Short mmCIF file of C-alpha atoms (C1' of nucleotides) in Angstrom, two decimals:
data_model
loop_
_atom_site.label_atom_id
_atom_site.label_comp_id
_atom_site.label_asym_id
_atom_site.label_seq_id
_atom_site.Cartn_x
_atom_site.Cartn_y
_atom_site.Cartn_z
CA MET A 537 -7.08 -0.84 -27.05
CA ARG A 538 -9.68 -2.89 -25.20
CA ASP A 539 -12.77 -0.93 -24.21
CA PHE A 540 -11.67 0.10 -20.77
CA SER A 541 -15.18 -0.12 -19.35
CA ARG A 542 -14.71 -3.86 -19.66
CA SER A 543 -11.27 -3.98 -18.10
CA LEU A 544 -10.71 -6.11 -15.05
CA PRO A 545 -9.89 -3.24 -12.68
CA MET A 546 -13.06 -1.48 -13.76
CA SER A 547 -15.18 -4.59 -13.26
CA LEU A 548 -13.79 -5.04 -9.78
CA LEU A 549 -14.27 -1.38 -8.94
CA ARG A 550 -17.85 -1.31 -10.10
CA ALA A 551 -18.75 -4.51 -8.30
CA ARG A 552 -17.22 -3.34 -5.08
CA GLU A 553 -18.94 0.01 -5.30
CA ALA A 554 -22.28 -1.69 -5.88
CA VAL A 555 -21.74 -3.68 -2.70
CA MET A 556 -20.42 -0.85 -0.54
CA ARG A 557 -23.24 1.41 -1.60
CA GLN A 558 -25.48 -0.89 0.40
CA PHE A 559 -23.48 -0.62 3.59
CA ARG A 560 -22.39 3.00 3.72
CA PRO A 561 -25.70 4.61 4.74
CA SER A 562 -26.04 2.32 7.74
CA LEU A 563 -22.45 2.81 8.85
CA ARG A 564 -22.79 6.53 8.38
CA GLN A 565 -25.82 6.66 10.64
CA HIS A 566 -23.60 5.25 13.36
CA GLY A 567 -20.82 7.72 12.63
CA LEU A 568 -18.48 5.16 11.11
CA THR A 569 -16.65 4.99 7.83
CA GLU A 570 -16.03 1.79 5.99
CA GLN A 571 -12.42 1.65 7.15
CA GLN A 572 -13.24 2.42 10.77
CA TRP A 573 -15.75 -0.40 10.69
CA ARG A 574 -13.14 -2.75 9.24
CA ILE A 575 -10.80 -1.93 12.09
CA LEU A 576 -13.42 -2.46 14.78
CA ARG A 577 -14.40 -5.78 13.24
CA ALA A 578 -10.80 -6.89 13.09
CA LEU A 579 -10.30 -5.93 16.73
CA ALA A 580 -13.50 -7.60 17.91
CA ALA A 581 -12.21 -11.03 16.98
CA ILE A 582 -9.03 -10.70 18.98
CA GLU A 583 -7.59 -9.63 22.33
CA THR A 584 -4.95 -7.15 21.29
CA VAL A 585 -2.87 -6.70 18.16
CA GLU A 586 0.16 -4.79 17.04
CA VAL A 587 -0.50 -2.00 14.58
CA THR A 588 1.38 -3.70 11.78
CA GLU A 589 -0.59 -6.89 12.19
CA LEU A 590 -3.83 -4.91 12.30
CA ALA A 591 -2.87 -3.17 9.07
CA ARG A 592 -2.44 -6.55 7.44
CA THR A 593 -5.74 -7.85 8.78
CA ALA A 594 -7.82 -4.79 7.95
CA PHE A 595 -5.98 -4.40 4.65
CA LEU A 596 -5.03 -0.79 5.28
CA LEU A 597 -1.74 0.96 4.64
CA GLY A 598 0.23 2.05 7.67
CA PRO A 599 -0.34 5.79 7.28
CA SER A 600 -4.10 5.38 6.89
CA LEU A 601 -4.27 3.12 9.88
CA SER A 602 -2.16 5.50 11.93
CA ARG A 603 -4.58 8.36 11.34
CA ILE A 604 -7.68 6.29 11.91
CA LEU A 605 -6.38 4.81 15.15
CA ARG A 606 -5.62 8.31 16.41
CA ASP A 607 -9.24 9.30 15.76
CA LEU A 608 -10.76 6.09 17.12
CA GLU A 609 -8.69 6.49 20.25
CA ALA A 610 -9.85 10.09 20.67
CA ARG A 611 -13.42 8.79 20.43
CA GLN A 612 -12.51 6.16 23.00
CA LEU A 613 -13.59 3.31 20.75
CA ILE A 614 -10.20 1.64 21.04
CA GLU A 615 -7.37 1.52 23.58
CA ARG A 616 -3.64 1.36 23.07
CA ARG A 617 -0.61 0.73 25.19
CA THR A 618 2.98 0.19 24.23
CA ALA A 619 4.24 -3.36 24.50
CA LYS A 620 6.32 -4.12 27.55
CA THR A 621 8.95 -6.08 25.70
CA ASP A 622 9.34 -3.69 22.76
CA GLN A 623 8.74 0.02 23.16
CA ARG A 624 8.29 0.44 19.40
CA ARG A 625 5.20 -1.71 19.30
CA SER A 626 1.79 -0.36 20.11
CA MET A 627 -0.81 -2.87 21.24
CA VAL A 628 -4.35 -2.05 20.18
CA SER A 629 -7.63 -3.39 21.51
CA ILE A 630 -11.29 -2.49 21.23
CA SER A 631 -12.84 -0.67 24.21
CA GLU A 632 -16.08 -1.40 26.02
CA LYS A 633 -17.61 1.54 24.21
CA GLY A 634 -16.35 0.14 20.93
CA VAL A 635 -17.96 -3.21 21.63
CA LYS A 636 -21.28 -1.52 22.31
CA LEU A 637 -21.08 0.48 19.12
CA MET A 638 -20.40 -2.68 17.16
CA ALA A 639 -23.38 -4.35 18.75
CA SER A 640 -25.59 -1.50 17.59
CA VAL A 641 -24.33 -1.67 14.02
CA ALA A 642 -24.05 -5.41 13.53
CA PRO A 643 -27.76 -6.27 13.07
CA SER A 644 -28.31 -3.91 10.18
CA SER A 645 -24.99 -4.87 8.67
CA GLU A 646 -25.86 -8.55 8.87
CA ALA A 647 -29.26 -7.92 7.34
CA ILE A 648 -27.71 -6.11 4.39
CA TYR A 649 -25.22 -8.90 3.85
CA ALA A 650 -28.00 -11.45 3.99
CA GLU A 651 -30.00 -9.55 1.39
CA ILE A 652 -27.01 -9.36 -0.94
CA THR A 653 -26.43 -13.07 -0.50
CA ARG A 654 -30.07 -13.80 -1.17
CA ARG A 655 -30.14 -11.76 -4.35
CA TYR A 656 -26.93 -13.11 -5.79
CA GLY A 657 -27.20 -16.63 -4.51
CA VAL A 658 -25.26 -18.36 -1.76
CA ARG A 659 -23.51 -20.82 -4.02
CA LYS A 660 -22.65 -18.20 -6.59
CA LEU A 661 -21.31 -15.87 -3.95
CA ALA A 662 -19.02 -18.58 -2.62
CA GLU A 663 -17.85 -19.32 -6.14
CA LEU A 664 -17.15 -15.65 -6.82
CA GLN A 665 -15.09 -15.33 -3.67
CA GLU A 666 -13.19 -18.45 -4.57
CA MET A 667 -12.35 -16.98 -7.97
CA LEU A 668 -11.33 -13.67 -6.46
CA GLY A 669 -9.01 -15.47 -4.09
CA GLU A 670 -7.46 -17.35 -6.98
CA LEU A 671 -6.93 -14.13 -8.88
CA GLU A 672 -5.14 -12.69 -5.92
CA GLN A 673 -3.04 -15.83 -5.64
CA SER A 674 -2.15 -15.89 -9.31
CA LEU A 675 -0.77 -12.37 -9.06
CA ALA A 676 1.07 -12.81 -5.78
CA GLY A 677 4.74 -12.09 -6.20
CA LEU A 678 4.38 -10.70 -9.69
CA GLY A 679 4.74 -7.10 -8.56
CA ALA A 680 7.13 -5.05 -6.48
CA SER A 681 10.02 -7.36 -5.70
CA GLU A 682 11.04 -8.34 -9.22
CA GLU A 683 10.65 -4.80 -10.49
CA ALA A 684 12.73 -3.49 -7.66
CA ILE A 685 15.50 -5.90 -8.48
CA ALA A 686 15.31 -4.98 -12.14
CA GLU A 687 15.58 -1.28 -11.36
CA GLU A 688 18.61 -1.60 -9.13
CA MET B 1356 -20.18 -12.48 13.04
CA ARG B 1357 -18.63 -13.85 9.89
CA ASP B 1358 -14.86 -13.53 9.75
CA PHE B 1359 -14.61 -10.24 8.00
CA SER B 1360 -11.48 -11.20 6.11
CA ARG B 1361 -13.79 -13.44 4.08
CA SER B 1362 -16.45 -10.82 3.49
CA LEU B 1363 -17.38 -9.91 -0.04
CA PRO B 1364 -16.20 -6.28 0.12
CA MET B 1365 -12.87 -7.47 1.43
CA SER B 1366 -12.50 -10.09 -1.30
CA LEU B 1367 -13.23 -7.49 -3.94
CA LEU B 1368 -10.86 -4.99 -2.39
CA ARG B 1369 -8.00 -7.45 -2.14
CA ALA B 1370 -8.48 -8.71 -5.68
CA ARG B 1371 -8.58 -5.21 -7.10
CA GLU B 1372 -5.51 -4.18 -5.17
CA ALA B 1373 -3.64 -7.24 -6.43
CA VAL B 1374 -4.45 -6.17 -9.98
CA MET B 1375 -3.77 -2.47 -9.60
CA ARG B 1376 -0.46 -3.15 -7.91
CA GLN B 1377 0.67 -4.41 -11.29
CA PHE B 1378 -0.26 -1.25 -13.15
CA ARG B 1379 0.63 1.54 -10.78
CA PRO B 1380 4.42 1.52 -11.18
CA SER B 1381 4.18 1.85 -14.95
CA LEU B 1382 1.58 4.61 -14.78
CA ARG B 1383 3.61 6.40 -12.17
CA GLN B 1384 6.67 6.39 -14.39
CA HIS B 1385 4.62 8.34 -16.90
CA GLY B 1386 3.34 10.74 -14.27
CA LEU B 1387 -0.19 9.43 -14.28
CA THR B 1388 -2.44 8.17 -11.54
CA GLU B 1389 -4.91 5.38 -12.05
CA GLN B 1390 -7.81 7.81 -12.32
CA GLN B 1391 -6.05 10.15 -14.72
CA TRP B 1392 -5.32 7.15 -16.92
CA ARG B 1393 -8.98 6.11 -16.78
CA ILE B 1394 -10.01 9.55 -17.97
CA LEU B 1395 -7.54 9.62 -20.85
CA ARG B 1396 -8.65 6.17 -21.94
CA ALA B 1397 -12.27 7.20 -21.83
CA LEU B 1398 -11.51 10.28 -23.90
CA ALA B 1399 -9.38 8.44 -26.44
CA ALA B 1400 -12.37 6.43 -27.63
CA ILE B 1401 -14.50 9.45 -28.34
CA GLU B 1402 -14.54 12.90 -29.92
CA THR B 1403 -15.77 15.05 -27.07
CA VAL B 1404 -17.92 14.42 -24.01
CA GLU B 1405 -19.74 16.37 -21.40
CA VAL B 1406 -18.29 16.20 -17.92
CA THR B 1407 -21.27 14.35 -16.50
CA GLU B 1408 -21.09 11.70 -19.19
CA LEU B 1409 -17.36 11.36 -18.65
CA ALA B 1410 -17.93 10.85 -14.93
CA ARG B 1411 -20.28 8.01 -15.74
CA THR B 1412 -17.87 6.42 -18.20
CA ALA B 1413 -14.75 6.71 -16.07
CA PHE B 1414 -16.74 5.81 -12.96
CA LEU B 1415 -15.65 8.84 -10.99
CA LEU B 1416 -17.69 11.11 -8.79
CA GLY B 1417 -18.23 14.64 -10.01
CA PRO B 1418 -15.98 16.37 -7.49
CA SER B 1419 -13.07 14.02 -8.17
CA LEU B 1420 -13.45 14.46 -11.88
CA SER B 1421 -13.68 18.22 -11.53
CA ARG B 1422 -10.32 18.37 -9.77
CA ILE B 1423 -8.61 15.94 -12.10
CA LEU B 1424 -9.82 17.73 -15.22
CA ARG B 1425 -8.48 20.99 -13.83
CA ASP B 1426 -5.07 19.37 -13.42
CA LEU B 1427 -5.09 17.56 -16.75
CA GLU B 1428 -6.05 20.78 -18.48
CA ALA B 1429 -3.20 22.65 -16.75
CA ARG B 1430 -0.87 19.93 -18.08
CA GLN B 1431 -2.44 20.40 -21.50
CA LEU B 1432 -3.36 16.74 -21.79
CA ILE B 1433 -7.01 17.62 -22.42
CA GLU B 1434 -8.97 20.53 -23.84
CA ARG B 1435 -12.31 21.98 -22.84
CA ARG B 1436 -14.76 24.42 -24.24
CA THR B 1437 -18.26 25.29 -23.18
CA ALA B 1438 -21.08 23.98 -25.34
CA LYS B 1439 -22.62 26.48 -27.73
CA THR B 1440 -26.17 25.41 -27.08
CA ASP B 1441 -25.90 25.21 -23.29
CA GLN B 1442 -23.45 27.36 -21.40
CA ARG B 1443 -23.63 25.08 -18.39
CA ARG B 1444 -22.06 22.17 -20.21
CA SER B 1445 -18.34 21.78 -20.62
CA MET B 1446 -17.17 19.68 -23.55
CA VAL B 1447 -13.96 17.75 -22.93
CA SER B 1448 -11.59 16.15 -25.40
CA ILE B 1449 -8.10 14.69 -25.35
CA SER B 1450 -5.31 16.87 -26.74
CA GLU B 1451 -2.58 15.97 -29.18
CA LYS B 1452 -0.19 15.85 -26.27
CA GLY B 1453 -2.58 13.58 -24.43
CA VAL B 1454 -2.73 11.19 -27.36
CA LYS B 1455 1.05 11.00 -27.45
CA LEU B 1456 1.24 10.31 -23.75
CA MET B 1457 -1.27 7.52 -24.12
CA ALA B 1458 0.73 6.02 -26.93
CA SER B 1459 3.79 5.94 -24.70
CA VAL B 1460 1.95 4.22 -21.86
CA ALA B 1461 -0.22 1.78 -23.77
CA PRO B 1462 2.40 -0.85 -24.68
CA SER B 1463 3.48 -1.50 -21.12
CA SER B 1464 -0.11 -1.38 -19.95
CA GLU B 1465 -1.14 -3.91 -22.57
CA ALA B 1466 1.76 -6.16 -21.65
CA ILE B 1467 0.77 -6.16 -18.01
CA TYR B 1468 -2.83 -6.94 -18.85
CA ALA B 1469 -1.69 -9.77 -21.08
CA GLU B 1470 0.44 -11.22 -18.33
CA ILE B 1471 -2.44 -11.10 -15.87
CA THR B 1472 -4.68 -12.78 -18.39
CA ARG B 1473 -2.07 -15.43 -19.05
CA ARG B 1474 -1.63 -16.21 -15.37
CA TYR B 1475 -5.29 -16.34 -14.51
CA GLY B 1476 -6.54 -17.81 -17.74
CA VAL B 1477 -8.51 -16.20 -20.53
CA ARG B 1478 -11.64 -18.23 -20.01
CA LYS B 1479 -11.57 -17.84 -16.26
CA LEU B 1480 -11.08 -14.09 -16.56
CA ALA B 1481 -14.11 -13.79 -18.80
CA GLU B 1482 -16.12 -15.86 -16.38
CA LEU B 1483 -15.04 -13.71 -13.45
CA GLN B 1484 -16.03 -10.54 -15.24
CA GLU B 1485 -19.35 -12.05 -16.13
CA MET B 1486 -19.99 -12.87 -12.49
CA LEU B 1487 -18.94 -9.42 -11.37
CA GLY B 1488 -21.34 -7.88 -13.83
CA GLU B 1489 -24.13 -10.06 -12.54
CA LEU B 1490 -23.35 -9.04 -8.98
CA GLU B 1491 -23.60 -5.42 -9.98
CA GLN B 1492 -26.88 -6.12 -11.73
CA SER B 1493 -28.37 -8.00 -8.84
CA LEU B 1494 -27.75 -5.03 -6.56
CA ALA B 1495 -28.89 -2.35 -8.97
CA GLY B 1496 -31.72 -0.36 -7.49
CA LEU B 1497 -31.41 -1.90 -4.06
CA GLY B 1498 -29.74 1.13 -2.58
CA ALA B 1499 -30.45 4.84 -2.37
CA SER B 1500 -33.91 5.27 -3.87
CA GLU B 1501 -35.88 2.92 -1.64
CA GLU B 1502 -34.10 4.08 1.49
CA ALA B 1503 -34.76 7.70 0.57
CA ILE B 1504 -38.44 7.02 0.15
CA ALA B 1505 -38.56 5.19 3.45
CA GLU B 1506 -36.89 8.07 5.23
CA GLU B 1507 -39.21 10.70 3.87
"C1'" DC C 419 -42.55 37.95 -18.77
"C1'" DG C 420 -40.79 36.46 -14.31
"C1'" DC C 421 -39.60 33.51 -10.98
"C1'" DA C 422 -39.20 29.05 -8.76
"C1'" DT C 423 -37.10 24.75 -10.02
"C1'" DT C 424 -33.96 21.97 -12.17
"C1'" DC C 425 -29.49 21.12 -14.17
"C1'" DA C 426 -24.41 20.97 -14.87
"C1'" DC C 427 -21.00 21.57 -12.89
"C1'" DT C 428 -17.55 23.51 -9.05
"C1'" DT C 429 -15.99 24.37 -4.20
"C1'" DA C 430 -15.56 23.08 0.26
"C1'" DA C 431 -14.60 20.01 4.02
"C1'" DC C 432 -13.29 15.95 5.84
"C1'" DA C 433 -11.53 11.01 5.42
"C1'" DT C 434 -8.64 7.77 3.10
"C1'" DG C 435 -5.00 6.07 -0.50
"C1'" DT C 436 -0.25 6.31 -1.75
"C1'" DT C 437 4.59 7.23 -1.51
"C1'" DA C 438 8.48 9.25 0.83
"C1'" DA C 439 10.73 10.86 4.80
"C1'" DG C 440 11.20 11.12 9.78
"C1'" DT C 441 11.66 9.23 14.64
"C1'" DA C 442 12.38 6.23 18.25
"C1'" DT C 443 13.65 1.72 19.47
"C1'" DC C 444 15.79 -2.59 18.95
"C1'" DT C 445 19.34 -6.12 17.15
"C1'" DC C 446 23.30 -7.80 15.77
"C1'" DC C 447 27.91 -8.14 15.21
"C1'" DC C 448 32.63 -6.47 15.82
"C1'" DG D 850 29.19 -1.86 24.46
"C1'" DG D 851 28.59 0.77 20.73
"C1'" DG D 852 27.50 1.96 16.27
"C1'" DA D 853 25.39 0.39 11.71
"C1'" DG D 854 21.35 -1.36 10.08
"C1'" DA D 855 16.70 -3.08 10.69
"C1'" DT D 856 12.04 -2.43 12.66
"C1'" DA D 857 7.61 -0.27 14.05
"C1'" DC D 858 5.44 3.05 13.64
"C1'" DT D 859 4.26 8.33 12.61
"C1'" DT D 860 4.30 12.64 9.77
"C1'" DA D 861 4.15 14.88 5.65
"C1'" DA D 862 2.55 15.85 1.08
"C1'" DC D 863 -0.24 15.17 -2.57
"C1'" DA D 864 -4.30 12.79 -4.99
"C1'" DT D 865 -8.80 10.83 -4.70
"C1'" DG D 866 -13.38 9.38 -2.34
"C1'" DT D 867 -17.52 11.10 -0.32
"C1'" DT D 868 -21.10 14.20 1.04
"C1'" DA D 869 -22.95 18.83 1.27
"C1'" DA D 870 -23.28 23.40 -0.26
"C1'" DG D 871 -22.56 26.92 -3.80
"C1'" DT D 872 -22.89 29.09 -8.57
"C1'" DG D 873 -24.45 30.20 -12.92
"C1'" DA D 874 -27.35 28.90 -16.67
"C1'" DA D 875 -31.49 26.76 -18.59
"C1'" DT D 876 -36.59 25.42 -18.18
"C1'" DG D 877 -41.20 25.28 -17.10
"C1'" DC D 878 -45.20 27.33 -15.96
"C1'" DG D 879 -48.54 30.62 -14.15
#
DNA sequence: CGCATTCACTTAACATGTTAAGTATCTCCC
DNA sequence: GGGAGATACTTAACATGTTAAGTGAATGCG
């Protein structure tokens, strides 16, 4: 079998870890995890969102998001209210306090991103992201649905 | 701030998830998680290893590895014994049962990898991995050490 | 020698990933 | 209009990620 240290999942994991290692200390100093930061960033760009839509945007599974929103709400970084038209839906938005926290984190976060871009190269970074997007595209629809049909 | 859905960590996360989504069902059918599979693969290529070295190879943190080894040992998929020369070190190796399990998983795993390669393209895949490796390299040594010095 | 330090893990504690099951609400169709 | 099925979450249960602290064994050095 192929040396697994050179497998695609491993390459992706290692690369992502190398990148996240840069950001975590800064986020941690502000009392945020990577996922909490993702959620705040997703909320900052929008008025309010449904939980399901937020899960899609922040690329989190429902259960994870559910827990994190509970905590962020307890810390008053976000606000929720149930939609008027559909009692099942919960509308989420970032709070004033959340906005301020983001403002205090953003500079360092931007600086780190800039340094990564500088080291790797702007053009190369764009190319890498393009290739990652294509990988994702090429695998879209290969997974769950067909298998599910086959198993039934 | 840059649309975070196009940030590098997000691109890497999405790409990796797209890939792993292909493997998880098969592994799950054999009662293995992604990490357990990584450990077995790392062990298959070697006689015995120390835990620390295995952590490096399988790219797992010590505490995660510690737990997983405990479980894999209970399932008799691996074997451990303490090193003669240094009682602190635990030498790990795959068991006969572990080898058999691997043999039963490998074909499907190889088939999935082949399909991914086919869809994305052999040359392109190699290029992507090359670029991921370079990203990792370009960030090596940017993180913990300097910060630690600065904080002291 | 003896003891402080380092080393190789392991435990602990908390946060998230992952799948399955539960709950409340809504929709649609008879 | 009422009940079956779909929808939007939430809870639960188990596994891992992440950091800090703990434990026992080796090492170095005065």
